[in-house]
JSON list of C-alpha atoms in Angstrom, two decimals:
[
{"chain": "A", "resi": 99, "resn": "UNK", "atom": "CA", "xyz": [-135.29, 237.97, -114.52]},
{"chain": "A", "resi": 100, "resn": "UNK", "atom": "CA", "xyz": [-136.94, 234.65, -115.41]},
{"chain": "A", "resi": 101, "resn": "UNK", "atom": "CA", "xyz": [-136.77, 235.35, -119.12]},
{"chain": "A", "resi": 102, "resn": "UNK", "atom": "CA", "xyz": [-133.09, 236.31, -118.85]},
{"chain": "A", "resi": 103, "resn": "UNK", "atom": "CA", "xyz": [-132.33, 233.17, -116.86]},
{"chain": "A", "resi": 104, "resn": "UNK", "atom": "CA", "xyz": [-134.19, 230.99, -119.37]},
{"chain": "A", "resi": 105, "resn": "UNK", "atom": "CA", "xyz": [-132.29, 232.63, -122.23]},
{"chain": "A", "resi": 106, "resn": "UNK", "atom": "CA", "xyz": [-128.95, 232.11, -120.47]},
{"chain": "A", "resi": 107, "resn": "UNK", "atom": "CA", "xyz": [-129.74, 228.45, -119.82]},
{"chain": "A", "resi": 108, "resn": "UNK", "atom": "CA", "xyz": [-130.73, 227.90, -123.46]},
{"chain": "A", "resi": 109, "resn": "UNK", "atom": "CA", "xyz": [-127.59, 229.68, -124.68]},
{"chain": "A", "resi": 110, "resn": "UNK", "atom": "CA", "xyz": [-125.48, 227.47, -122.42]},
{"chain": "A", "resi": 111, "resn": "UNK", "atom": "CA", "xyz": [-127.14, 224.34, -123.80]},
{"chain": "A", "resi": 112, "resn": "UNK", "atom": "CA", "xyz": [-126.45, 225.45, -127.38]},
{"chain": "A", "resi": 113, "resn": "UNK", "atom": "CA", "xyz": [-122.84, 226.27, -126.50]},
{"chain": "A", "resi": 114, "resn": "UNK", "atom": "CA", "xyz": [-122.35, 222.79, -125.05]},
{"chain": "A", "resi": 115, "resn": "UNK", "atom": "CA", "xyz": [-123.77, 221.16, -128.17]},
{"chain": "A", "resi": 116, "resn": "UNK", "atom": "CA", "xyz": [-121.51, 223.18, -130.49]},
{"chain": "A", "resi": 117, "resn": "UNK", "atom": "CA", "xyz": [-118.47, 222.62, -128.27]},
{"chain": "A", "resi": 118, "resn": "UNK", "atom": "CA", "xyz": [-119.08, 218.87, -128.30]},
{"chain": "A", "resi": 119, "resn": "UNK", "atom": "CA", "xyz": [-119.52, 218.98, -132.07]},
{"chain": "A", "resi": 120, "resn": "UNK", "atom": "CA", "xyz": [-116.34, 220.88, -132.82]},
{"chain": "A", "resi": 121, "resn": "UNK", "atom": "CA", "xyz": [-114.40, 218.82, -130.28]},
{"chain": "A", "resi": 122, "resn": "UNK", "atom": "CA", "xyz": [-115.41, 215.47, -131.75]},
{"chain": "A", "resi": 123, "resn": "UNK", "atom": "CA", "xyz": [-114.97, 216.10, -135.49]},
{"chain": "A", "resi": 124, "resn": "UNK", "atom": "CA", "xyz": [-111.69, 216.64, -137.28]},
{"chain": "A", "resi": 125, "resn": "UNK", "atom": "CA", "xyz": [-111.72, 220.31, -138.36]},
{"chain": "A", "resi": 126, "resn": "UNK", "atom": "CA", "xyz": [-111.13, 219.63, -142.05]},
{"chain": "A", "resi": 127, "resn": "UNK", "atom": "CA", "xyz": [-114.43, 217.71, -142.17]},
{"chain": "A", "resi": 128, "resn": "UNK", "atom": "CA", "xyz": [-116.45, 220.19, -140.10]},
{"chain": "A", "resi": 129, "resn": "UNK", "atom": "CA", "xyz": [-118.79, 222.55, -141.94]},
{"chain": "A", "resi": 130, "resn": "UNK", "atom": "CA", "xyz": [-120.95, 224.76, -139.76]},
{"chain": "A", "resi": 131, "resn": "UNK", "atom": "CA", "xyz": [-122.39, 227.05, -142.43]},
{"chain": "A", "resi": 132, "resn": "UNK", "atom": "CA", "xyz": [-122.87, 227.06, -146.19]},
{"chain": "A", "resi": 133, "resn": "UNK", "atom": "CA", "xyz": [-120.30, 229.83, -146.57]},
{"chain": "A", "resi": 134, "resn": "UNK", "atom": "CA", "xyz": [-117.45, 228.34, -144.50]},
{"chain": "A", "resi": 135, "resn": "UNK", "atom": "CA", "xyz": [-115.06, 228.30, -147.46]},
{"chain": "A", "resi": 136, "resn": "UNK", "atom": "CA", "xyz": [-115.75, 231.96, -148.31]},
{"chain": "A", "resi": 137, "resn": "UNK", "atom": "CA", "xyz": [-115.25, 232.96, -144.68]},
{"chain": "A", "resi": 138, "resn": "UNK", "atom": "CA", "xyz": [-111.94, 231.07, -144.52]},
{"chain": "A", "resi": 139, "resn": "UNK", "atom": "CA", "xyz": [-110.70, 232.51, -147.83]},
{"chain": "A", "resi": 140, "resn": "UNK", "atom": "CA", "xyz": [-111.44, 236.05, -146.65]},
{"chain": "A", "resi": 141, "resn": "UNK", "atom": "CA", "xyz": [-109.78, 235.34, -143.30]},
{"chain": "A", "resi": 142, "resn": "UNK", "atom": "CA", "xyz": [-106.65, 234.07, -145.07]},
{"chain": "A", "resi": 143, "resn": "UNK", "atom": "CA", "xyz": [-106.65, 237.04, -147.44]},
{"chain": "A", "resi": 144, "resn": "UNK", "atom": "CA", "xyz": [-106.76, 239.41, -144.46]},
{"chain": "A", "resi": 145, "resn": "UNK", "atom": "CA", "xyz": [-104.42, 237.48, -142.16]},
{"chain": "A", "resi": 146, "resn": "UNK", "atom": "CA", "xyz": [-102.02, 235.80, -144.60]},
{"chain": "A", "resi": 147, "resn": "UNK", "atom": "CA", "xyz": [-99.26, 234.94, -142.12]},
{"chain": "A", "resi": 148, "resn": "UNK", "atom": "CA", "xyz": [-101.26, 234.32, -138.96]},
{"chain": "A", "resi": 149, "resn": "UNK", "atom": "CA", "xyz": [-100.55, 230.89, -137.53]},
{"chain": "A", "resi": 150, "resn": "UNK", "atom": "CA", "xyz": [-103.80, 229.61, -136.05]},
{"chain": "A", "resi": 151, "resn": "UNK", "atom": "CA", "xyz": [-102.31, 226.36, -134.76]},
{"chain": "A", "resi": 152, "resn": "UNK", "atom": "CA", "xyz": [-100.41, 228.22, -132.04]},
{"chain": "A", "resi": 153, "resn": "UNK", "atom": "CA", "xyz": [-101.66, 231.66, -131.01]},
{"chain": "A", "resi": 154, "resn": "UNK", "atom": "CA", "xyz": [-99.41, 233.79, -128.85]},
{"chain": "A", "resi": 155, "resn": "UNK", "atom": "CA", "xyz": [-101.43, 236.47, -127.02]},
{"chain": "A", "resi": 156, "resn": "UNK", "atom": "CA", "xyz": [-98.38, 238.73, -126.73]},
{"chain": "A", "resi": 157, "resn": "UNK", "atom": "CA", "xyz": [-97.75, 238.51, -130.47]},
{"chain": "A", "resi": 158, "resn": "UNK", "atom": "CA", "xyz": [-101.37, 239.46, -131.15]},
{"chain": "A", "resi": 159, "resn": "UNK", "atom": "CA", "xyz": [-100.98, 242.52, -128.91]},
{"chain": "A", "resi": 160, "resn": "UNK", "atom": "CA", "xyz": [-97.84, 243.75, -130.69]},
{"chain": "A", "resi": 161, "resn": "UNK", "atom": "CA", "xyz": [-97.81, 246.96, -132.70]},
{"chain": "A", "resi": 162, "resn": "UNK", "atom": "CA", "xyz": [-97.24, 245.01, -135.92]},
{"chain": "A", "resi": 163, "resn": "UNK", "atom": "CA", "xyz": [-100.32, 242.85, -135.25]},
{"chain": "A", "resi": 164, "resn": "UNK", "atom": "CA", "xyz": [-102.48, 245.88, -134.52]}
]
């Protein structure tokens, strides 16, 4: 249990750091990995028309989205 608790605390600390980072930097300037552009290009190739500025959970659950 102590190891699990220590891991959870460390994970929470890392999550806070990353949240603060992505919240304080304008997204177009934020690079988290060396392959960010490749990841984004593949995402856009797969989800051409998905609007990421406004996500509607009901739209994502629709038959067309599935």
